[in-house]
């Protein structure tokens, strides 16, 4: 809209800053590093836990393998010893075998051989037909035949070595599950003679395996190379029907594990994955299997790694939260900064760019390289203060907003609008080179103001004066462009207001002349070149001198007499009028002290003296140091004074009247709302402006206005002074109309103090003491 450039800058300010990007990258890398570290640590801990578990299992498997291997080796020695015993006896056939081993001494001999081996339950000797010849379980041997046993068939077929470890069988003598280690008996010519075997209760091995202290869901097994389960902890339920087809594990999966153990899938050792270690016997086709459910190991791994994972998550969360809060605060600060930036460059009332933003626009246009061609417009509302003070500031503010909208409507795409303050607006329009182009745009704005503004149901008419300077024609630096646009605006106002003027060199000359005048005015003050003259004021009926109006004059050594209309306005602009006004008050009051007591002195006040706030103190000081009675002082004010801060001016004037000072409203009838001021400000005297008096005889309109003013004064009980009287006809008409006092060249020109004093001598009351 109106603040396109500022809003674009603001938009740029709310994007992600490089600092935020850098911090976000660092945070991301840090989080990734922490995550990778946590994963790496957790993986390492997991691997360590698995490795530790497998080491425990392999150690246990080693121990159990050694223990079982030693047991079977001892058993094998016993069996081999019996075989050697028979060979030493020269047993070469079934008869000799029976003769040697069916006796009670033979049975005792067998018992003696296993007496120190608690894990061997019984030795049994079987002949070549399968008939039991001797057993340590009972003597004499029962009439059993084991020819159908697998171990017997293996020995009989001469397959394999001399020793055979059979799968579990149900003992026919003891009735329980047994593990049988068999040894083949042969003659000296290696002919099969029979079998000697050692039976061990399966429970013995199960109990040995149960001594391994592992997790509750662990499995420790003693298996054959084909996977047949010899014993297990926890023990398998006894199934007497499974002897022909004993339970087996997947021998290929188990025996294929590496030396350090590993993970076997579900279905190999039950329904779960397991970390397993396997150790094979050195001398027998069997192995010890030690396994723990993977879930139990994983639980331990989780217990170990969970604190690290939680700590990592907490750290990452803290980083994210802290970064988020920091980023949020940074964005909030940036938004606040952006808001302050925008507010610092935005006029709060109209929403337009303000003076600061306007200056920045100009600086960008002039920054580096050749100056960009553009036109600078100063827009000032005419008589806005009158509307603002008479109708109220609320109406004035709404009018300014309406003016901003109307100016915006006239903008072209290459133009930007700002409010500089008060009723002053400025426009920067790029690409303007020709004066005619700049003036057409300005005239369009002047024309737009000819349409009344509708504010709260009231139609308000307000014109605008516009001053224009062109870059680079009228200067390429900001100071020159601003000064020249201001000079053009001043020209528009002095030419009659409601106009547009473009800067020219003539205006610069006028400005230079004005600057020199300002310098001369300051020197005039320092060197005492100012003086007062007094124009007499007479009563209408008696033609008696009533008082004088003090008039300021300036005599310059080179310029000569400088008219007041040339230097008063400049003195007001420079503030010199404050010092001059105080001096005029003191000088005029001092001169008046030399006049008769009934004569008053009338002194003009400037609006600047009221804006400065020192007028009360100046008047009080002048009366105190001169001793002039306040009733002999008249203060002439113009309507422009009343248009300032009404309540403050009204309070000051009320204090003056309370002290006896008379208040005179000068140039009555030429202002905006003088009638209201007569009531609100308790005016004592009004002065009919000379513009009406000059045409009093020749123009009926002027005569009618004067008569109306005199009638109004009479009805309100006010004194009325007509100034600028130069003919008898004018004096006569005013006298007949009831004007109380007359002033003008016909009655007396402004006089120097001495001459004025001489005139007062003639006007002394003859009854007054000399």
XYZ file of C-alpha atoms in Angstrom:
770
model
C 0.000 0.000 0.000
C 1.512 3.336 1.102
C 4.510 1.801 2.820
C 5.537 -0.657 0.148
C 9.245 -0.103 0.672
C 9.032 -0.173 4.429
C 6.874 -3.287 4.422
C 9.315 -4.992 2.080
C 12.124 -4.159 4.454
C 10.025 -5.470 7.311
C 9.364 -8.677 5.391
C 13.091 -9.088 4.906
C 13.601 -8.716 8.609
C 11.268 -11.564 9.607
C 13.002 -14.212 7.456
C 15.365 -16.691 9.097
C 18.609 -14.973 9.957
C 22.058 -16.420 9.096
C 22.664 -16.819 12.819
C 19.559 -18.993 13.169
C 20.592 -21.048 10.159
C 24.087 -21.520 11.595
C 22.716 -22.467 15.022
C 20.206 -24.841 13.432
C 22.986 -26.523 11.440
C 25.169 -26.799 14.543
C 22.234 -28.185 16.549
C 21.408 -30.660 13.804
C 25.016 -31.829 13.610
C 25.165 -32.036 17.396
C 21.940 -34.051 17.552
C 23.184 -36.312 14.749
C 26.479 -36.742 16.589
C 24.693 -37.533 19.856
C 22.372 -39.920 18.025
C 25.247 -41.660 16.284
C 27.180 -41.761 19.542
C 24.176 -43.242 21.354
C 23.596 -45.788 18.582
C 27.281 -46.651 18.466
C 27.474 -46.956 22.240
C 24.273 -48.963 22.413
C 25.507 -51.218 19.614
C 28.827 -51.669 21.328
C 27.122 -52.411 24.633
C 24.833 -54.841 22.856
C 27.764 -56.548 21.187
C 29.640 -56.584 24.477
C 26.633 -58.041 26.284
C 26.188 -60.728 23.628
C 29.895 -61.456 23.628
C 29.892 -61.638 27.418
C 26.883 -63.939 27.400
C 28.443 -66.209 24.806
C 31.700 -66.280 26.755
C 29.783 -67.401 29.821
C 28.007 -70.055 27.796
C 31.170 -71.286 26.097
C 32.931 -71.426 29.468
C 30.080 -73.435 30.938
C 29.973 -75.660 27.862
C 33.721 -76.236 28.183
C 33.340 -77.203 31.831
C 30.415 -79.528 31.224
C 32.086 -81.073 28.145
C 35.246 -81.778 30.107
C 33.267 -83.232 32.988
C 31.107 -85.482 30.802
C 34.061 -86.425 28.628
C 36.009 -87.489 31.718
C 33.068 -89.557 32.897
C 32.759 -91.384 29.620
C 36.520 -91.855 29.370
C 36.499 -93.408 32.837
C 33.585 -95.609 31.799
C 35.391 -96.573 28.627
C 38.434 -97.595 30.664
C 36.241 -99.810 32.819
C 34.712 -101.450 29.770
C 38.093 -101.886 28.092
C 39.442 -103.380 31.330
C 36.705 -106.064 31.337
C 37.488 -106.840 27.686
C 41.187 -107.207 28.490
C 40.292 -109.362 31.493
C 38.420 -111.817 29.242
C 41.226 -111.878 26.727
C 43.689 -112.591 29.530
C 41.530 -115.582 30.501
C 41.714 -116.914 26.970
C 37.975 -116.675 26.402
C 37.462 -117.522 22.756
C 33.851 -118.691 22.535
C 30.431 -118.377 23.988
C 30.845 -121.320 26.334
C 34.020 -119.979 27.835
C 32.452 -116.570 28.136
C 29.512 -117.951 30.038
C 31.762 -120.129 32.221
C 33.877 -117.146 33.254
C 31.218 -114.486 33.716
C 28.162 -116.219 35.157
C 29.779 -116.976 38.469
C 29.309 -114.952 41.596
C 33.032 -114.052 41.798
C 32.790 -112.695 38.285
C 29.843 -110.589 39.321
C 31.791 -109.297 42.307
C 34.654 -108.468 39.999
C 32.328 -106.372 37.841
C 30.960 -104.589 40.895
C 34.477 -103.873 42.080
C 35.357 -102.250 38.805
C 32.541 -99.601 39.096
C 32.653 -99.207 42.849
C 34.454 -95.862 42.635
C 32.371 -94.487 39.741
C 29.081 -93.251 41.136
C 27.791 -92.157 37.731
C 27.776 -95.805 36.444
C 24.640 -97.537 37.554
C 25.427 -100.999 36.201
C 27.708 -103.110 34.044
C 26.015 -105.690 31.887
C 27.683 -108.461 29.892
C 25.871 -109.902 26.909
C 26.942 -112.840 24.797
C 26.967 -112.956 21.047
C 23.323 -114.086 20.977
C 22.149 -111.132 23.065
C 21.589 -113.163 26.228
C 22.454 -111.381 29.453
C 25.206 -113.347 31.174
C 25.939 -110.952 34.065
C 24.801 -107.613 35.484
C 25.866 -105.715 38.522
C 22.266 -104.821 39.222
C 21.387 -108.336 40.377
C 22.904 -111.838 40.691
C 22.290 -114.233 39.221
C 21.478 -112.397 36.016
C 17.877 -112.328 34.945
C 16.881 -114.148 31.810
C 16.840 -111.164 29.428
C 17.930 -110.938 25.895
C 19.182 -107.563 24.584
C 19.777 -108.736 21.069
C 17.181 -106.249 19.826
C 18.951 -103.237 21.305
C 20.490 -100.823 18.855
C 23.835 -100.779 20.607
C 23.950 -104.630 20.375
C 23.187 -104.542 16.680
C 25.909 -101.927 16.116
C 28.437 -104.066 18.008
C 27.280 -107.223 16.242
C 27.604 -105.646 12.789
C 31.116 -104.570 13.612
C 30.236 -101.039 12.308
C 32.224 -98.259 13.828
C 34.769 -98.373 16.593
C 34.869 -100.701 19.554
C 32.854 -98.252 21.653
C 29.338 -97.002 21.024
C 27.267 -94.365 22.876
C 23.636 -95.168 22.328
C 20.603 -92.871 22.488
C 18.565 -93.005 25.713
C 16.802 -96.298 26.307
C 14.389 -97.572 28.936
C 16.252 -100.096 31.055
C 14.589 -103.499 31.149
C 16.090 -104.351 34.454
C 15.875 -101.033 36.360
C 12.959 -99.690 34.359
C 14.329 -96.103 34.038
C 15.855 -94.131 31.150
C 19.516 -94.956 30.725
C 22.444 -93.770 28.675
C 24.498 -96.793 27.605
C 28.167 -96.835 26.609
C 28.904 -100.210 24.937
C 32.207 -101.957 24.202
C 32.485 -104.832 21.732
C 34.019 -108.090 22.990
C 36.054 -110.092 20.481
C 38.179 -113.186 20.341
C 41.853 -113.124 19.576
C 40.895 -113.475 15.952
C 38.520 -110.429 16.182
C 35.411 -112.559 16.000
C 32.408 -111.030 17.745
C 32.061 -112.560 21.181
C 29.555 -110.223 22.888
C 29.038 -106.796 24.471
C 29.965 -105.253 27.782
C 28.075 -102.020 28.440
C 27.799 -99.454 31.193
C 24.430 -97.891 31.911
C 24.010 -94.498 33.585
C 20.680 -93.116 34.724
C 19.684 -90.225 32.436
C 18.704 -88.240 35.536
C 22.354 -88.136 36.590
C 23.305 -86.175 33.486
C 20.178 -83.986 33.723
C 21.127 -83.081 37.284
C 24.644 -82.289 36.200
C 23.306 -80.007 33.491
C 20.919 -78.355 35.956
C 23.894 -77.157 37.965
C 24.570 -74.565 35.254
C 23.312 -71.227 36.672
C 21.721 -69.348 33.787
C 18.558 -67.377 33.038
C 15.231 -69.068 33.763
C 14.546 -69.554 30.052
C 17.907 -71.186 29.347
C 18.443 -74.635 27.836
C 21.490 -76.816 28.604
C 21.560 -80.060 26.675
C 23.735 -83.111 26.158
C 23.225 -84.296 22.574
C 24.669 -86.778 20.142
C 26.179 -85.657 16.887
C 22.924 -86.462 15.114
C 21.058 -84.111 17.459
C 19.547 -86.829 19.641
C 18.893 -85.404 23.104
C 20.707 -87.492 25.696
C 19.826 -85.276 28.663
C 18.629 -81.727 29.179
C 17.959 -79.035 31.741
C 15.190 -78.309 32.107
C 14.525 -82.066 31.720
C 12.261 -83.368 29.025
C 9.147 -85.186 30.187
C 9.598 -88.972 30.157
C 8.023 -90.491 27.095
C 8.530 -94.249 27.073
C 7.111 -94.472 23.577
C 9.845 -92.200 22.165
C 12.645 -94.748 22.589
C 12.479 -95.844 18.998
C 12.421 -92.234 17.791
C 13.996 -90.085 20.490
C 13.641 -86.264 20.396
C 16.274 -84.440 18.458
C 17.553 -80.898 17.875
C 18.802 -79.572 14.578
C 22.320 -80.881 14.776
C 23.396 -79.064 11.621
C 22.345 -75.688 13.011
C 23.899 -76.350 16.406
C 27.143 -77.984 15.393
C 27.554 -75.417 12.623
C 27.912 -72.551 15.133
C 31.331 -70.913 15.422
C 33.613 -71.707 18.303
C 32.557 -68.494 20.071
C 28.874 -69.353 19.777
C 26.124 -67.355 18.144
C 22.441 -66.703 17.629
C 20.267 -69.548 16.455
C 16.815 -68.920 15.053
C 13.556 -69.977 16.626
C 12.718 -73.628 16.049
C 16.221 -74.995 16.644
C 16.075 -75.033 20.446
C 12.423 -74.385 21.015
C 10.221 -71.577 19.795
C 12.573 -68.651 20.515
C 15.793 -67.264 19.215
C 18.679 -68.181 21.461
C 22.262 -67.214 22.014
C 23.990 -70.605 22.026
C 27.420 -72.102 22.594
C 28.252 -75.713 21.612
C 31.226 -77.816 22.676
C 31.840 -81.266 21.162
C 33.407 -84.098 23.104
C 36.991 -84.905 22.149
C 36.523 -88.680 22.092
C 32.807 -89.246 21.687
C 30.219 -88.263 19.059
C 28.400 -85.939 21.408
C 28.300 -82.288 22.461
C 27.159 -79.976 25.233
C 24.762 -77.183 24.219
C 24.377 -74.096 26.457
C 21.795 -71.514 25.355
C 19.918 -68.501 26.708
C 16.808 -67.021 25.147
C 17.638 -63.964 23.057
C 14.838 -62.070 24.778
C 16.543 -62.423 28.158
C 19.803 -61.135 26.703
C 17.945 -58.344 24.924
C 16.295 -57.373 28.195
C 19.711 -57.072 29.770
C 20.906 -55.108 26.767
C 17.931 -52.792 27.093
C 18.619 -52.283 30.782
C 22.178 -51.369 29.909
C 21.516 -49.196 26.862
C 18.236 -47.599 27.966
C 19.922 -45.001 30.248
C 22.209 -44.002 27.376
C 19.313 -43.766 24.951
C 17.202 -41.840 27.462
C 20.127 -39.541 28.268
C 20.709 -38.960 24.553
C 17.027 -38.264 23.980
C 16.947 -35.909 26.969
C 20.041 -34.082 25.731
C 18.648 -33.840 22.203
C 15.282 -32.736 23.575
C 16.977 -30.093 25.720
C 18.940 -28.924 22.689
C 15.767 -28.768 20.605
C 13.814 -27.017 23.363
C 16.597 -24.562 24.175
C 17.183 -23.872 20.495
C 13.456 -23.584 19.924
C 13.039 -21.178 22.825
C 16.104 -19.266 21.732
C 14.860 -19.168 18.156
C 11.399 -18.159 19.340
C 12.868 -15.398 21.467
C 15.116 -14.372 18.604
C 12.153 -14.278 16.233
C 10.135 -12.406 18.822
C 12.967 -9.931 19.280
C 13.314 -9.631 15.538
C 9.580 -9.144 15.172
C 9.673 -6.538 17.913
C 12.648 -4.926 16.222
C 10.800 -5.113 12.924
C 7.726 -3.637 14.568
C 9.794 -0.862 16.116
C 11.493 -0.352 12.764
C 8.115 -0.066 11.046
C 6.623 2.086 13.776
C 9.636 4.388 13.682
C 8.971 4.897 9.965
C 5.178 5.019 10.013
C 2.880 7.904 10.755
C 0.505 6.495 13.354
C -2.419 8.669 12.336
C -2.528 8.153 8.581
C -0.511 4.970 8.122
C 1.746 6.766 5.658
C 5.507 6.778 5.782
C 6.823 9.410 8.184
C 9.656 11.926 7.925
C 12.347 9.360 8.810
C 11.190 6.934 6.132
C 10.894 9.802 3.649
C 14.497 10.880 4.273
C 15.653 7.266 3.864
C 13.890 7.125 0.496
C 15.795 10.183 -0.649
C 19.070 8.807 0.691
C 18.603 5.586 -1.270
C 17.873 7.515 -4.440
C 21.059 9.543 -3.943
C 23.246 6.693 -2.760
C 26.225 6.092 -5.009
C 26.634 6.801 -8.696
C 24.812 9.446 -10.718
C 21.752 10.911 -9.037
C 18.484 9.199 -9.976
C 16.116 11.712 -11.604
C 13.112 12.390 -9.404
C 10.723 15.114 -8.354
C 10.254 16.146 -4.750
C 6.853 17.567 -3.780
C 6.045 19.419 -0.558
C 2.267 19.543 0.031
C 0.905 21.903 2.682
C -2.767 22.399 3.549
C -4.002 25.976 3.506
C -5.724 27.289 6.649
C -5.720 23.843 8.233
C -4.954 25.323 11.649
C -8.111 27.392 11.461
C -10.209 24.269 10.872
C -8.302 22.303 13.508
C -8.773 24.934 16.192
C -12.311 26.002 15.389
C -13.839 22.559 14.767
C -11.647 20.571 17.117
C -8.616 18.337 16.831
C -10.750 15.252 16.293
C -12.191 16.727 13.100
C -8.719 17.914 12.163
C -7.274 14.412 12.565
C -10.031 12.885 10.456
C -9.455 15.522 7.812
C -5.758 14.638 7.712
C -6.625 10.955 7.225
C -9.035 11.881 4.420
C -6.342 14.044 2.830
C -3.905 11.109 3.010
C -6.424 8.888 1.201
C -7.052 11.475 -1.496
C -3.358 12.051 -2.045
C -2.895 8.292 -2.306
C -5.551 8.196 -5.032
C -3.544 10.660 -7.105
C -0.291 8.683 -6.834
C 1.271 7.068 -9.859
C 3.177 3.744 -9.582
C 6.464 5.627 -9.503
C 5.458 7.821 -6.550
C 5.719 7.397 -2.789
C 3.833 9.457 -0.219
C 4.834 10.437 3.323
C 3.479 12.668 6.049
C 6.166 14.902 7.480
C 4.074 16.141 10.398
C 1.139 18.414 11.061
C -0.520 19.219 7.741
C 2.682 18.747 5.741
C 3.011 15.903 3.238
C 5.791 14.971 0.839
C 5.915 12.916 -2.342
C 8.901 11.403 -4.114
C 8.264 10.601 -7.772
C 11.060 8.897 -9.689
C 11.849 9.221 -13.363
C 10.733 12.866 -13.605
C 13.013 14.975 -15.760
C 10.829 17.692 -17.286
C 9.375 20.546 -15.267
C 6.127 20.313 -17.222
C 5.681 16.682 -16.132
C 6.310 17.586 -12.490
C 3.879 20.504 -12.673
C 1.103 18.436 -14.284
C 1.261 15.959 -11.412
C 1.220 18.790 -8.844
C -1.727 20.500 -10.554
C -3.618 17.197 -10.496
C -3.190 17.122 -6.721
C -4.305 20.759 -6.391
C -7.374 19.943 -8.497
C -8.145 16.887 -6.336
C -8.393 19.169 -3.301
C -11.110 21.265 -4.908
C -13.624 18.574 -4.049
C -14.886 19.104 -0.471
C -14.120 16.569 2.231
C -17.067 14.989 4.048
C -16.060 14.649 7.707
C -18.683 13.574 10.279
C -21.462 14.904 8.104
C -19.733 18.242 7.476
C -18.398 19.376 4.127
C -14.985 20.922 4.598
C -13.178 22.796 1.855
C -9.432 22.956 2.123
C -6.916 23.798 -0.557
C -3.293 22.770 -0.827
C -0.142 24.621 -1.748
C 2.590 22.558 -3.393
C 6.287 23.235 -3.863
C 8.382 21.140 -6.243
C 12.108 20.645 -6.769
C 13.739 18.434 -9.393
C 16.782 16.228 -9.023
C 19.385 16.691 -10.387
C 18.336 19.995 -11.964
C 17.749 21.786 -8.679
C 20.476 19.951 -6.794
C 21.662 16.431 -6.193
C 22.168 16.651 -2.424
C 19.237 16.272 -0.062
C 19.767 19.557 1.726
C 19.503 21.546 -1.511
C 16.490 19.615 -2.779
C 14.589 19.972 0.490
C 15.425 23.666 0.761
C 14.418 24.351 -2.829
C 11.129 22.477 -2.516
C 10.414 24.494 0.619
C 11.171 27.739 -1.242
C 8.799 26.688 -4.007
C 6.121 25.957 -1.385
C 6.670 29.378 0.172
C 6.251 30.920 -3.271
C 2.975 29.041 -3.793
C 1.629 30.383 -0.515
C 2.735 33.971 -1.111
C 1.219 33.864 -4.611
C -2.206 33.213 -3.150
C -2.311 29.621 -1.864
C -4.056 26.709 -3.583
C -1.274 26.751 -6.156
C 1.676 24.640 -7.272
C 5.066 26.152 -7.938
C 8.294 24.618 -9.200
C 11.596 25.889 -7.890
C 13.484 28.364 -10.039
C 16.666 30.372 -9.667
C 14.556 33.480 -8.971
C 13.261 31.827 -5.832
C 16.816 31.156 -4.784
C 17.557 34.847 -5.218
C 14.524 35.739 -3.126
C 15.675 33.278 -0.494
C 19.157 34.811 -0.519
C 17.640 38.273 -0.135
C 15.579 36.988 2.761
C 18.662 35.408 4.331
C 20.547 38.688 4.115
C 17.563 40.440 5.621
C 17.706 38.026 8.552
C 21.378 38.853 9.062
C 20.695 42.570 8.863
C 17.833 42.216 11.336
C 20.125 40.606 13.890
C 22.691 43.351 13.388
C 19.937 45.957 13.663
C 19.012 44.560 17.046
C 22.598 44.520 18.221
C 23.220 48.100 17.024
C 19.908 49.594 18.146
C 18.532 50.465 14.695
C 14.909 49.991 15.755
C 12.737 52.838 16.997
C 9.094 53.611 17.735
C 6.672 56.089 16.252
C 3.221 56.832 17.569
C 0.074 57.354 15.474
C -2.613 59.323 17.316
C -6.108 57.951 17.918
C -8.956 60.434 18.394
C -12.405 60.196 19.882
C -15.042 60.530 17.180
C -17.449 62.988 18.795
C -15.073 65.381 20.536
C -12.115 64.908 18.179
C -10.048 64.827 21.367
C -6.802 62.853 21.455
C -7.456 59.520 23.169
C -4.145 57.733 22.796
C -1.448 56.464 20.447
C -0.693 53.266 18.632
C 2.984 52.350 18.989
C 4.482 51.348 15.621
C 7.870 49.672 15.178
C 10.256 51.127 12.608
C 13.719 50.147 11.306
C 16.263 52.503 9.852
C 19.170 50.678 8.212
C 22.376 52.594 7.376
C 22.357 51.209 3.820
C 18.785 50.054 3.198
C 17.319 53.177 4.703
C 13.800 52.935 6.099
C 12.661 49.313 5.864
C 8.844 48.926 5.789
C 7.402 46.764 8.602
C 5.676 44.458 6.120
C 9.156 43.471 4.886
C 10.853 42.681 8.180
C 8.146 41.786 10.728
C 7.431 38.392 9.162
C 11.163 37.610 9.005
C 11.603 38.652 12.620
C 8.789 36.277 13.551
C 10.409 33.423 11.631
C 13.787 33.925 13.286
C 12.342 34.434 16.766
C 13.792 37.953 17.015
C 10.246 39.187 17.507
C 10.401 37.850 21.082
C 13.187 40.234 22.021
C 11.772 43.041 19.866
C 8.328 42.594 21.387
C 9.689 42.865 24.933
C 11.644 45.990 23.984
C 8.578 47.585 22.305
C 6.478 46.961 25.433
C 9.025 48.555 27.749
C 9.835 51.474 25.422
C 6.187 52.301 24.623
C 5.130 52.096 28.276
C 8.066 54.306 29.269
C 7.153 56.920 26.621
C 3.484 56.780 27.663
C 4.475 57.725 31.209
C 5.297 61.189 29.793
C 1.784 61.643 28.430
C -1.298 62.837 30.266
C -2.828 60.198 32.504
C -5.965 59.839 30.418
C -4.108 58.798 27.271
C -3.551 55.141 26.474
C -0.893 53.427 24.414
C -1.837 50.605 22.043
C 0.812 47.983 21.308
C 0.625 45.239 18.685
C 1.483 41.674 19.773
C 2.779 38.911 17.536
C 1.397 35.353 17.591
C 4.968 34.190 18.171
C 5.016 35.958 21.534
C 2.073 33.835 22.631
C 3.609 30.601 21.298
C 6.776 31.352 23.223
C 4.755 31.587 26.443
C 6.634 34.630 27.731
C 4.071 37.329 26.928
C 2.637 37.449 30.449
C 6.039 38.005 31.988
C 6.967 40.622 29.354
C 3.806 42.675 29.917
C 4.131 42.455 33.687
C 7.786 43.523 33.563
C 7.043 46.465 31.247
C 4.339 47.791 33.583
C 6.462 47.270 36.691
C 9.672 48.928 35.476
C 7.865 51.882 33.840
C 5.110 52.355 36.412
C 2.446 52.713 33.698
C -1.055 51.937 35.060
C -2.479 48.868 33.378
C -5.687 50.751 32.487
C -3.632 52.929 30.102
C -2.351 49.889 28.134
C -4.114 48.405 25.143
C -2.823 45.218 23.544
C -3.722 44.698 19.895
C -4.013 41.080 18.775
C -4.930 39.475 15.462
C -7.189 36.565 14.818
C -4.141 34.374 14.132
C -3.240 34.666 17.819
C -6.661 33.360 18.771
C -6.215 30.473 16.354
C -3.364 29.082 18.445
C -4.098 27.054 21.557
C -7.475 28.651 22.290
C -7.749 27.793 25.985
C -4.244 29.003 26.779
C -4.683 32.267 24.857
C -8.081 32.765 26.446
C -6.564 32.288 29.913
C -3.758 34.787 29.220
C -6.149 37.415 27.831
C -8.469 36.918 30.801
C -5.586 37.696 33.159
C -4.744 40.835 31.186
C -8.345 42.058 31.333
C -8.531 41.259 35.041
C -5.538 43.535 35.616
C -7.222 46.395 33.693
C -5.498 46.000 30.339
C -7.759 46.441 27.312
C -7.766 43.893 24.512
C -8.203 45.094 20.928
C -8.967 42.761 18.015
C -7.138 44.140 14.987
C -8.175 43.679 11.331
C -11.698 42.742 12.360
C -13.882 41.283 9.624
C -11.091 39.674 7.585
C -10.772 36.411 9.511
C -12.531 33.056 9.608
C -14.773 33.318 12.662
C -14.245 36.668 14.314
C -17.784 36.880 15.706
C -17.184 33.918 17.989
C -13.991 35.418 19.311
C -15.800 38.592 20.439
C -17.720 36.463 22.921
C -15.164 33.793 23.831
C -12.215 36.122 24.416
C -14.006 39.143 25.948
C -12.692 41.706 23.464
C -12.813 45.376 24.599
C -12.299 47.090 21.259
C -12.397 46.104 17.612
C -10.547 47.815 14.784
C -12.155 48.070 11.374
C -9.550 46.955 8.831
C -8.300 49.620 6.435
C -9.336 47.498 3.442
C -12.981 48.322 4.237
C -12.289 51.987 5.060
C -10.446 52.665 1.771
C -13.520 51.708 -0.309
C -16.049 53.104 2.156
C -17.165 55.985 -0.096
C -16.940 54.299 -3.488
C -18.186 50.783 -2.755
C -21.583 50.241 -1.200
C -20.533 46.738 -0.190
C -17.676 48.084 1.945
C -19.999 50.687 3.481
C -22.525 47.970 4.330
C -19.836 45.836 5.969
C -18.560 48.756 8.022
C -22.062 49.704 9.123
C -22.707 46.092 10.141
C -19.469 46.001 12.154
C -20.344 49.297 13.907
C -23.830 48.032 14.702
C -22.421 44.813 16.096
C -19.958 46.725 18.283
C -22.723 48.970 19.581
C -24.965 46.004 20.425
C -22.118 44.276 22.296
C -21.033 47.442 24.077
C -17.621 47.457 22.419
C -15.482 50.396 21.440
C -14.646 50.528 17.761
C -11.645 52.117 16.073
C -11.496 52.662 12.323
C -7.982 52.829 10.893
C -6.680 54.085 7.571
C -8.906 57.209 7.429
C -7.616 59.549 4.748
C -10.682 61.667 3.724
C -13.319 63.770 5.417
C -16.038 61.695 3.772
C -14.694 58.525 5.375
C -14.536 60.226 8.775
C -18.055 61.525 8.422
C -19.571 58.176 7.503
C -17.788 56.474 10.388
C -18.839 59.160 12.852
C -22.439 58.924 11.742
C -22.286 55.140 12.038
C -21.285 55.291 15.686
C -17.528 54.560 15.419
C -16.010 55.554 18.777
C -12.411 56.253 17.637
C -10.699 57.293 14.435
C -7.134 56.755 13.220
C -5.431 57.576 9.934
C -3.331 60.018 7.937
C -6.233 62.482 7.814
C -5.992 62.878 11.578
C -2.288 62.331 12.097
C 0.666 60.439 10.729
C 2.932 58.310 12.947
C 5.067 60.681 15.030
C 8.442 60.336 16.699
C 8.302 60.272 20.516
C 9.154 63.986 20.953
C 6.572 65.154 18.450
C 3.979 62.839 19.963
C 4.804 64.323 23.373
C 4.253 67.833 21.978
C 0.865 66.744 20.640
C -0.104 65.436 24.061
C 0.704 68.835 25.596
C -1.990 70.413 23.491
C -4.397 67.719 24.572
C -3.918 68.168 28.323
C -7.038 68.642 30.420
C -7.151 72.374 31.186
C -8.417 71.588 34.659
C -5.450 69.359 35.376
C -2.638 70.888 37.466
C 0.325 72.105 35.424
